[in-house]
Short mmCIF file of C-alpha atoms and ligand atoms in Angstrom, two decimals:
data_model
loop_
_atom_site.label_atom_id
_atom_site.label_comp_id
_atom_site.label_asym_id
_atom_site.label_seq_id
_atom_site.Cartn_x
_atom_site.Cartn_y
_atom_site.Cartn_z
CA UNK S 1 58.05 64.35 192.88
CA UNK S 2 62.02 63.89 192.86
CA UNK S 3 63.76 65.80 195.62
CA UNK S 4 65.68 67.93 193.04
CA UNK S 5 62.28 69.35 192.39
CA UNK S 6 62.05 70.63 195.65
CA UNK S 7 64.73 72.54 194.63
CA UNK S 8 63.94 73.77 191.85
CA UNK S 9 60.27 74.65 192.64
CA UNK S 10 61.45 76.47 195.43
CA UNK S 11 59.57 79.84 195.98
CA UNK S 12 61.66 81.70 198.90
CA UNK S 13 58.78 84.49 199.10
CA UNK S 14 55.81 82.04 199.69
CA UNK S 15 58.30 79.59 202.09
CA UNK S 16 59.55 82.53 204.27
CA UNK S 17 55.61 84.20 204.56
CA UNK S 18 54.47 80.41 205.42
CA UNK S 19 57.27 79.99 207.80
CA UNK S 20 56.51 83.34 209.65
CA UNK S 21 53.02 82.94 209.63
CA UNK S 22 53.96 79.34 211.50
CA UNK S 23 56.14 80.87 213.81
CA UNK S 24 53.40 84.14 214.57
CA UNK S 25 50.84 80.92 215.28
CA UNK S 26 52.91 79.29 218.16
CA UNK S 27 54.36 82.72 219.46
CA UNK S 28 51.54 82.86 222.33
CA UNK S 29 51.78 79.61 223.69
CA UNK S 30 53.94 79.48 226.95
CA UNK S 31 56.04 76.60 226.52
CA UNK S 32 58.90 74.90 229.04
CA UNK S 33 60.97 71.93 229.07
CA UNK S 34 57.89 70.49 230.18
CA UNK S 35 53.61 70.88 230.53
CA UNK S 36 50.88 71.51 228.49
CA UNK S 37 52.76 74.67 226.85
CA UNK S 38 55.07 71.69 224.45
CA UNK S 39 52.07 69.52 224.04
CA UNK S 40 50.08 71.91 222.76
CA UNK S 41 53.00 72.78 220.66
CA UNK S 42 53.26 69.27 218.93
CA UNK S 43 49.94 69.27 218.53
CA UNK S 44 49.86 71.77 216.70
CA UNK S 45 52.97 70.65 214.38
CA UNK S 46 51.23 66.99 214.08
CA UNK S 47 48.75 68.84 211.91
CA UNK S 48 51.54 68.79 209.73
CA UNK S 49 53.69 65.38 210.20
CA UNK S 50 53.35 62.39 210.89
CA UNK S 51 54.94 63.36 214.73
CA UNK S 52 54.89 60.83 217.62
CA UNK S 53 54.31 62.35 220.91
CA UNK S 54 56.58 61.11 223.60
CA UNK S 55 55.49 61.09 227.62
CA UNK S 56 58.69 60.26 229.61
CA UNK S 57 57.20 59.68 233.67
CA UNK S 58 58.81 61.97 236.27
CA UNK S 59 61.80 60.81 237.57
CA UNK S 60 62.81 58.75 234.61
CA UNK S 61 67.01 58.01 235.18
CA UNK S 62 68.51 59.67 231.86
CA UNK S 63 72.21 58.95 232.41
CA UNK S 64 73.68 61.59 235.31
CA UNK S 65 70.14 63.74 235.14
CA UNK S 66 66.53 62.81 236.30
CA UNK S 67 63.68 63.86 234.22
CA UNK S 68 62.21 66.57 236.53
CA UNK S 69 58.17 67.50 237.59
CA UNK S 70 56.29 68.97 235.25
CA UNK S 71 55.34 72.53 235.32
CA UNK S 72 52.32 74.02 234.66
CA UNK S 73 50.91 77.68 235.61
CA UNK S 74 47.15 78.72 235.14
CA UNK S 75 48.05 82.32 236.45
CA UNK S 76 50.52 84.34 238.30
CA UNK S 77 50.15 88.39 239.13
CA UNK S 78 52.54 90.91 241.13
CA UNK S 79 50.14 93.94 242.74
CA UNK S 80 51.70 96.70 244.14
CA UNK S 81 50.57 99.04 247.30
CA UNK S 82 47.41 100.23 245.54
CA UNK S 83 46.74 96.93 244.12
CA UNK S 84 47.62 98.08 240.48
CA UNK S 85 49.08 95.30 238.42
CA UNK S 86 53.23 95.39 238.22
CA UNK S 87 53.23 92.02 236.41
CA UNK S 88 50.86 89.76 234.99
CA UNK S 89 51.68 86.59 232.93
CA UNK S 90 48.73 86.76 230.99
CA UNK S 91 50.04 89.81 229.17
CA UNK S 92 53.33 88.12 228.71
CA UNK S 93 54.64 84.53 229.90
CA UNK S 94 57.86 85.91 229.90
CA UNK S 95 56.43 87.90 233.33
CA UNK S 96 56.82 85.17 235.39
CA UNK S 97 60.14 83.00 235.77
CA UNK S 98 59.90 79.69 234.13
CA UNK S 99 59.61 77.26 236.80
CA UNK S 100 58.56 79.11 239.69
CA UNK S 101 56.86 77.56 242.29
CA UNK S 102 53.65 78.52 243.76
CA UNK S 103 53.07 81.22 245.74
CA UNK S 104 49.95 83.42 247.46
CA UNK S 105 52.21 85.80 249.57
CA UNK S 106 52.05 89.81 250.41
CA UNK S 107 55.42 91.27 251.36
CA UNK S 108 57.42 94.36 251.07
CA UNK S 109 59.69 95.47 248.31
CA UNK S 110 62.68 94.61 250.15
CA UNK S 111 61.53 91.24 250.58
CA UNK S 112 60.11 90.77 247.05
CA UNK S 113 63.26 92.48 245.43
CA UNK S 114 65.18 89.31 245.25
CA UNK S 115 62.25 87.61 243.16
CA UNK S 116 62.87 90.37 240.47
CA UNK S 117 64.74 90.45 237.22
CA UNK S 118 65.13 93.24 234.75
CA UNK S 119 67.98 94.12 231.81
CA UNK S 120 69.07 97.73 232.44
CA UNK S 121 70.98 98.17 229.09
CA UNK S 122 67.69 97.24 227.63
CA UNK S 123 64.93 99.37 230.33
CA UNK S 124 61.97 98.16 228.07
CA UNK S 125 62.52 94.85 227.48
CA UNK S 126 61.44 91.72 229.84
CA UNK S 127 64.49 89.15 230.61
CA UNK S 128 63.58 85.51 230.07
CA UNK S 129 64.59 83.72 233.29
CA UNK S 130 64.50 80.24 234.11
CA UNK S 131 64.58 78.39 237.36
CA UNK S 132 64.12 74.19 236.06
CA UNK S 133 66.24 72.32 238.89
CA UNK S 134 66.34 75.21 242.31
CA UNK S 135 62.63 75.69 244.15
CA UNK S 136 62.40 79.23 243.27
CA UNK S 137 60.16 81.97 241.72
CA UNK S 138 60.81 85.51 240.20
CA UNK S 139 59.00 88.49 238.12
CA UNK S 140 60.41 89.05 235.21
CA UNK S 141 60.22 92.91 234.70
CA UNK S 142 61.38 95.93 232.24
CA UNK S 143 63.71 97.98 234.11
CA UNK S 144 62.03 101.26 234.01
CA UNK S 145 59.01 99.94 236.03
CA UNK S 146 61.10 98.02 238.45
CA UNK S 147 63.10 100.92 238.81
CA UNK S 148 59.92 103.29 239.49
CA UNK S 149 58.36 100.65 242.22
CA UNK S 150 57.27 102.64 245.19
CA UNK S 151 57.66 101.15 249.05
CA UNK S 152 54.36 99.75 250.03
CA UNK S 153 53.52 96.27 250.47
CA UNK S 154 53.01 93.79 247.44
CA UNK S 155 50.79 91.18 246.82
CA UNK S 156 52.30 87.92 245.06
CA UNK S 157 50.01 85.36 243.77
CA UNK S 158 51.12 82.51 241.35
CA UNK S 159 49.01 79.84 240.44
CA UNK S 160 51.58 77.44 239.28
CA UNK S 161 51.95 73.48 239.68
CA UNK S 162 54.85 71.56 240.39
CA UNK S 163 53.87 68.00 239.73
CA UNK S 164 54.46 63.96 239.15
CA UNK S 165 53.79 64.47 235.24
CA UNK S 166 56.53 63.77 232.27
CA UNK S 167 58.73 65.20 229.94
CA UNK S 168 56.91 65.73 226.76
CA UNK S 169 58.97 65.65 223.22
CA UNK S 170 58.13 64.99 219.95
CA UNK S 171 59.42 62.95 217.60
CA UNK S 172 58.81 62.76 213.29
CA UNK S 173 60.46 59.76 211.09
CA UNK S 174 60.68 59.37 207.43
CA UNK S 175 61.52 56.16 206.42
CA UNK S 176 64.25 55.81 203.24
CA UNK S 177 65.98 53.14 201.10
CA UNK S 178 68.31 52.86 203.92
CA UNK S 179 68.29 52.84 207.66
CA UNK S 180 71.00 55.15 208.33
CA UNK S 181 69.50 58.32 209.45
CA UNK S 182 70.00 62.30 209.22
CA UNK S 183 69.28 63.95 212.40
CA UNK S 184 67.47 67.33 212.67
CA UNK S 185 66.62 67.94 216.21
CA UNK S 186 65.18 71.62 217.80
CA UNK S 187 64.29 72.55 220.62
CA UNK S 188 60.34 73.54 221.70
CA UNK S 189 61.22 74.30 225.17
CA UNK S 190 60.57 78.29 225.10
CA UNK S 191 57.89 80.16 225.65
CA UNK S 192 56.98 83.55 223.68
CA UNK S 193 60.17 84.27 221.84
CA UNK S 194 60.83 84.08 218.09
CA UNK S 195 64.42 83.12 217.03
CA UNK S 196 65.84 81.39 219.49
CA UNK S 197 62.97 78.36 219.64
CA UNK S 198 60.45 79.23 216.61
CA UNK S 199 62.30 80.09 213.79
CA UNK S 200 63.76 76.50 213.98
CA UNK S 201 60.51 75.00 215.03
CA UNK S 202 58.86 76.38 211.95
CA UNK S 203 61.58 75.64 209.65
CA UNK S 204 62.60 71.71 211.04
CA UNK S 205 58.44 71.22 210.50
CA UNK S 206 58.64 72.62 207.10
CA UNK S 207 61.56 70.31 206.26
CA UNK S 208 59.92 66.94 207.52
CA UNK S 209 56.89 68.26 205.49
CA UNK S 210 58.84 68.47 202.39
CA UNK S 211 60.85 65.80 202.65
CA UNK S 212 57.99 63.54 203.59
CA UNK S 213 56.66 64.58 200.10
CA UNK S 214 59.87 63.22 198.13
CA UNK S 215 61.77 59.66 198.09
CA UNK S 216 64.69 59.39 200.18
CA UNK S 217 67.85 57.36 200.35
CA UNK S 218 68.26 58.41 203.99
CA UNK S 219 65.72 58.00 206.87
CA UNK S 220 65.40 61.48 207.89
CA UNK S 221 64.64 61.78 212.14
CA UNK S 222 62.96 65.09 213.10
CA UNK S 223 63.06 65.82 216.43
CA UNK S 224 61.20 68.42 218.66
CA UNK S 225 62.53 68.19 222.05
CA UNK S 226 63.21 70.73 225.03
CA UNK S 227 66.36 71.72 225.63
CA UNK S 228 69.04 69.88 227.47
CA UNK S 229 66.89 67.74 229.14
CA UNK S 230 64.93 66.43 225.51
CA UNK S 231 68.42 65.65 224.06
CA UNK S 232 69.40 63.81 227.10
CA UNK S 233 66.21 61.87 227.76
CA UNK S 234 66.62 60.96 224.15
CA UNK S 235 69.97 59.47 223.59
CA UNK S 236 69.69 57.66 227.14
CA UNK S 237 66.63 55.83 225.45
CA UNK S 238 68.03 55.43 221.46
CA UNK S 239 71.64 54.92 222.04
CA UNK S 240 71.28 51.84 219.31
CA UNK S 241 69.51 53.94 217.35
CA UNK S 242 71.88 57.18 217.97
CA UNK S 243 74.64 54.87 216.33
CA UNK S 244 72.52 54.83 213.00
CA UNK S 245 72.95 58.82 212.76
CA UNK S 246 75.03 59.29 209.94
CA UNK S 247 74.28 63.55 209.58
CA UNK S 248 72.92 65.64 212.44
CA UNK S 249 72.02 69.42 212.84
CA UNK S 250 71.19 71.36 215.35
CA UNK S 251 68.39 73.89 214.06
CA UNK S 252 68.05 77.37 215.81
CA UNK S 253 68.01 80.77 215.60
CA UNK S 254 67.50 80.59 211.86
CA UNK S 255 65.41 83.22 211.43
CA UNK S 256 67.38 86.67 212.24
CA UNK S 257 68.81 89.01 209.35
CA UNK S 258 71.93 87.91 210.49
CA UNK S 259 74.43 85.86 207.82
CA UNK S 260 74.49 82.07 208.65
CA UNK S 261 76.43 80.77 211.25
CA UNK S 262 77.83 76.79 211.17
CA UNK S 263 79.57 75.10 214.50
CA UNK S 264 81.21 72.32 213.34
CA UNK S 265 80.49 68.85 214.87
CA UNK S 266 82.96 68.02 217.68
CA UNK S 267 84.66 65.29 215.09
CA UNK S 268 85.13 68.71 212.59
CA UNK S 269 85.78 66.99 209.30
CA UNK S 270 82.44 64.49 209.15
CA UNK S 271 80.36 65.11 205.63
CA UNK S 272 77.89 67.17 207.36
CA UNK S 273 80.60 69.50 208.32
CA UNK S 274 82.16 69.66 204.59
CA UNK S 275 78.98 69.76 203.15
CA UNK S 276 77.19 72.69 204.79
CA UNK S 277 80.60 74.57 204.48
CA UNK S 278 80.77 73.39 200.93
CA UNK S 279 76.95 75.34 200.62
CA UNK S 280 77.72 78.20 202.15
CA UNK S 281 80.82 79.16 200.37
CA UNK S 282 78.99 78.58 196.88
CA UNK S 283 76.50 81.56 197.98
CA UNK S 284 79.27 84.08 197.48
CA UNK S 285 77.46 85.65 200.68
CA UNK S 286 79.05 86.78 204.00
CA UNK S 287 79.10 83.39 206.66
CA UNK S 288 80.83 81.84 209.73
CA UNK S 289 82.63 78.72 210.19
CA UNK S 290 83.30 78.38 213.72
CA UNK S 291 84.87 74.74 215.07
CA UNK S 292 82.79 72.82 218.15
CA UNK S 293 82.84 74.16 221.53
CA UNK S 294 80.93 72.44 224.69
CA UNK S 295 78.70 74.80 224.80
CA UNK S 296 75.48 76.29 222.88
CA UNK S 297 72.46 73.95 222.65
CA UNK S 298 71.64 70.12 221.70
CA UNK S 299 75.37 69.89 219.94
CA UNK S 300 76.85 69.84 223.71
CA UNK S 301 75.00 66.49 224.38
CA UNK S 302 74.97 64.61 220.09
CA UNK S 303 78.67 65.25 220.54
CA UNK S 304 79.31 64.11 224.28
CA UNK S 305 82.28 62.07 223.93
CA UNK S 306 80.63 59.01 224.89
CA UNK S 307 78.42 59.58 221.24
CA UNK S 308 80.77 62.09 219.05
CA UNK S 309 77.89 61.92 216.77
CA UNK S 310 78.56 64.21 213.54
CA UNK S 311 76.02 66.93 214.67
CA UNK S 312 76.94 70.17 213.69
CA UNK S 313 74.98 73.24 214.91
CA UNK S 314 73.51 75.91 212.25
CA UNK S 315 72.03 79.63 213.27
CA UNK S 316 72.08 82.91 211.69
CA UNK S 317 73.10 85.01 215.04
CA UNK S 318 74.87 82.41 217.35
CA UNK S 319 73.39 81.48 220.71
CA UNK S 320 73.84 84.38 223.45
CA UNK S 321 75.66 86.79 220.76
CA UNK S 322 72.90 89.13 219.61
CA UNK S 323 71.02 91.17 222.27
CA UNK S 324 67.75 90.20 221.85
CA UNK S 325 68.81 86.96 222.99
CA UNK S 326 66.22 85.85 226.03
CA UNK S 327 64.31 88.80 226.48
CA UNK S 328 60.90 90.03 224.68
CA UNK S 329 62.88 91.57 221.80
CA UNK S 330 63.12 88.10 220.28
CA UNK S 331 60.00 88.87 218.76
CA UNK S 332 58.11 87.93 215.87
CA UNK S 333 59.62 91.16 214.24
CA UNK S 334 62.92 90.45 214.63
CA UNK S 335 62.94 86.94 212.56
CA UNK S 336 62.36 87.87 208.67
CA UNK S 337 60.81 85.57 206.31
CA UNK S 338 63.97 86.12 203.76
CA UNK S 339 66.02 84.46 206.45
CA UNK S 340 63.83 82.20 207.47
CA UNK S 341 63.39 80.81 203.87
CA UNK S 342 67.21 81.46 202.83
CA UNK S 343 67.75 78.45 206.66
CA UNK S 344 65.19 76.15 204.77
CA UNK S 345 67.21 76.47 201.73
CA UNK S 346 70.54 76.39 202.53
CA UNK S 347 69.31 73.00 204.53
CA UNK S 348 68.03 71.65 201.53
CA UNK S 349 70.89 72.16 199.56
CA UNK S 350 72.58 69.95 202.14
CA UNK S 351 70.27 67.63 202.14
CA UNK S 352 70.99 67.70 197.96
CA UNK S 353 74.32 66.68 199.30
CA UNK S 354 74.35 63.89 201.65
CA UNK S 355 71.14 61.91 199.31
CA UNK S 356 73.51 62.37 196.14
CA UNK S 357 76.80 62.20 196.78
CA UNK S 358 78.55 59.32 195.85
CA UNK S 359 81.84 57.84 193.74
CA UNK S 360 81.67 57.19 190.13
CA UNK S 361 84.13 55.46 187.92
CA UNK S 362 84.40 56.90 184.13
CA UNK S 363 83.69 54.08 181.69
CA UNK S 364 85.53 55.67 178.87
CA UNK S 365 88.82 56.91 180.57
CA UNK S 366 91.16 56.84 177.72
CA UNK S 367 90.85 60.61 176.36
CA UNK S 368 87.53 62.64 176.75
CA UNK S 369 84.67 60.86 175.07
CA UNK S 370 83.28 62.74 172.01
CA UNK S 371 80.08 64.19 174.03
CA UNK S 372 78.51 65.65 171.05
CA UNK S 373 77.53 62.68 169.40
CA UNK S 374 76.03 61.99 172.35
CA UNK S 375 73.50 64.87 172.89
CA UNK S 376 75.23 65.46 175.78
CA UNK S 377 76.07 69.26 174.98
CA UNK S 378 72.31 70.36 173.97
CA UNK S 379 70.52 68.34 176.78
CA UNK S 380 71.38 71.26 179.52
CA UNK S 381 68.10 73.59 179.05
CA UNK S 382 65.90 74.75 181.47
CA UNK S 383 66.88 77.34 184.65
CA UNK S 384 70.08 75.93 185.11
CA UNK S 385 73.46 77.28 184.11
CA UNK S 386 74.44 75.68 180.37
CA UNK S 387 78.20 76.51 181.35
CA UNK S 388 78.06 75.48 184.87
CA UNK S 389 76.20 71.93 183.33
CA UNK S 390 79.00 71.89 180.29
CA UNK S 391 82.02 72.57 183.07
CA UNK S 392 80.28 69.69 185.14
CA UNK S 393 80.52 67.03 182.28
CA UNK S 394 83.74 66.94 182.23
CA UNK S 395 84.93 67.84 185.99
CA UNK S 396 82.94 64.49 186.49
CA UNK S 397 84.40 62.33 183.91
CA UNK S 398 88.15 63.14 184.59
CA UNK S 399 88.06 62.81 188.42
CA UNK S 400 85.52 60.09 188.24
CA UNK S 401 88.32 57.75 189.06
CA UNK S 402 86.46 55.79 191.96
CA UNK S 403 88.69 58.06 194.44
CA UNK S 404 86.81 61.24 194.35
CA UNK S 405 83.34 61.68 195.48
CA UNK S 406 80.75 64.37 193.68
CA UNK S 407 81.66 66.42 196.67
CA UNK S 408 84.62 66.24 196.36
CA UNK S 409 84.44 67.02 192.50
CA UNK S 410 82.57 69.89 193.27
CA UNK S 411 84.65 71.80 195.51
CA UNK S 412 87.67 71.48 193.15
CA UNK S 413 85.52 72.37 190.28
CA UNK S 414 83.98 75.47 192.53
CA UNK S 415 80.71 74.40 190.28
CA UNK S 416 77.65 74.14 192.56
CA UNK S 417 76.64 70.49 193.40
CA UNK S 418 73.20 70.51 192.14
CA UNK S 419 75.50 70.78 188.45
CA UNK S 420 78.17 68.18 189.52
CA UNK S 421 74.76 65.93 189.96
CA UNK S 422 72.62 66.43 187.44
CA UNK S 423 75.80 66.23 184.81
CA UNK S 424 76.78 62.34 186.85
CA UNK S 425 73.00 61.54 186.21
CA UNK S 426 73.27 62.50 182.24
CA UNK S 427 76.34 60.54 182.12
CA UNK S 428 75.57 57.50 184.04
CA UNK S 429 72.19 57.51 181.70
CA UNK S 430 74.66 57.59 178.56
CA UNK S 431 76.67 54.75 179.31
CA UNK S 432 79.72 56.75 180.21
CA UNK S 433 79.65 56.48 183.98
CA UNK S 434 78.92 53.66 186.77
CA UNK S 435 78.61 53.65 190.44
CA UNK S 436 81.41 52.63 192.54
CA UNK S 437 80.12 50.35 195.23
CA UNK S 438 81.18 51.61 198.64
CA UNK S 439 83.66 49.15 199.91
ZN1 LIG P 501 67.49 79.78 224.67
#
């Protein structure tokens, strides 16, 4: 099957439903930037790639940072006076504070208070809290229980393990015609919470599944990594083969009702940049273009000045901006299959982009050639737009000077890109165009 097919065959109904049943099958697992949590993650997303699973030891150097111990937690309950359950991470991992060391303690609320975290804008929902580099441990709590906790004295038990282990990441790569390489990196470093981890876990695997199933110009490097840390770990160990990144994204938060959101790579004008903005602004649909800032998720570390790599960052709601964000609202209910399959999409339709685009130089420059005679003007049938095809034809053979890429063509033409293409392939096939070599 020819990539274009992908497009063409795509079904957004049956994508988003597979992509939220994905995400509804990971939900449970408690994951963390490290422990059994990720590596039963990437097990379960090997069932669908070809993924290598990476074990980087404990105390691995990773430029300024040190890959930490692993965590791991079996069980961890708060009892109050009477010994009824306040908090138990077996209802929800988000109960317990990511991180937290082990403890078998009873102590009084004022002691215990501390070790608690609620939201009060938000009195039924549980905070996600995290404590990765500071010895510490907390209860994660809605704030109408914490706020109805009587005096008494409490009973903390957490069965958690701080340990010599490694960081675990995951890493998927499809070979292509050429060894420069498109980057697609998320992060699996969450535990029970939808948008901001899973709906770009579910819809990276889905891409590396259907790209795998096409031929590719680029190699295509899919990587599932935990946050900060994974991104870090990883460039300190590929930094020759960080220089063969051509295209990056960052993947996350993808699957919200939310319009798309795009945060330009640090450089701001690389091809990734133009071409996902080039995308968006064919959908006629509300979106956000919003330059690079040092801070968000994996983007901060791609585009580090010592890489600048063109890694742009793509969500629906942006990081820390909606207010589910880290709490149990981020739920399987709040990512939608629509937008889940309208992320896939819109990444494919970049992808479209950066395998295709290219420079042509028109064969027969002097005056349009007589297209007709050609069966050029009854070959567009099919699903796609005769006028859009027609309009393409000869967008492509006046600016096909060598000068101006397909891209480039497009945008001026405001034609979509899948035309611009498929009109270059009709004329290259008739003689009337040739590839410009790049210089
Ligand atoms: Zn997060």
């Amino acid at each position: 099957m020819r990539f274009e097919h992908l497009l063409d065959r795509f079904d957004t109904d049956a994508e988003g439903n597979a992509l939220h049943q994905f995400a509804s099958d990971l939900f449970p697992i408690c994951r963390s930037i490290t422990g059994n949590g990720v590596r039963q993650t990437l097990k379960i997303i090997a069932k669908r790639i070809p993924l290598e699973i990476r074990e980087v030891p404990t105390g691995t150097e990773v430029f300024d940072w040190t890959v930490p111990r692993e965590w791991n937690c079996e069980a961890a309950t708060l009892r109050g006076p009477d010994g009824e359950i306040v908090a138990d991470f077996a209802d929800h991992n988000l109960q317990l504070m990511s991180y937290s060391v082990p403890v078998h303690q009873k102590m009084s609320l004022d002691e215990l208070k501390p070790h608690l975290h609620s939201l009060p804008d938000h009195p039924d929902w549980i905070p996600y809290r995290t404590s990765y580099y500071r010895d510490d441990w907390g209860f994660c709590l809605p704030h109408s229980v914490l706020e109805s906790l009587p005096d008494g004295e409490y009973d903390v038990q957490i069965d958690s393990a701080l340990q010599v282990g490694s960081l675990t990441y995951g890493e998927c790569v499809l070979a292509g015609d050429t060894s420069r390489e498109i980057l697609i990196s998320c992060h699996v470093c969450h535990p029970s919470m939808a948008n901001d981890n899973l709906s770009g876990v579910a819809v990276t695997t889905r891409l590396a599944e259907l790209m795998e199933s096409v031929p590719r110009h680029y190699t295509y490097r899919f990587l599932f990594i935990p946050g900060t840390i994974g991104s870090i770990t990883w460039l300190a160990q590929n930094e020759d083969c960080a220089k063969r990144i051509d295209h990056g994204l960052v993947v996350t938060c993808v699957g919200d009702d939310d319009h798309p959101t795009y945060k330009r790579s640090r450089q701001g004008t690389t091809m990734i940049d133009r071409a996902v903005e080039f995308v968006l602004s064919q959908r006629n649909l509300p979106f956000v273009m919003e330059n690079f800032s040092p801070y968000g998720y994996d983007e901060r570390q791609y585009c580090s000045p010592g890489f600048d790599l063109p890694v742009g960052l793509l969500t629906r709601s942006p990081w820390g901006r909606f207010p589910e964000y880290h709490s149990s609202a981020d739920d399987l209910t709040f990512i939608k299959p629509f937008a889940l399959a309208d992320s896939l999409r819109l990444i494919l339709d970049v992808f479209d982009i950066l395998e295709n685009d290219g420079s042509y130089v028109n064969l027969n420059p002097m005056c349009e050639p007589q297209l007709g005679k050609r069966g050029l003007y009854d070959m567009m049938g099919g699903k796609q737009n005769i006028k859009d095809l027609r309009m393409a034809l000869l967008w492509v053979l006046n600016y096909s000077d060598g000068g101006h890429s397909l891209l480039e063509i497009a945008h001026r033409a405001r034609l979509p890109f899948p035309a611009i293409r498929a009109a270059c392939d009709k004329l290259v096939e008739a003689g009337l165009l040739k590839a410009q070599p790049p210089e």
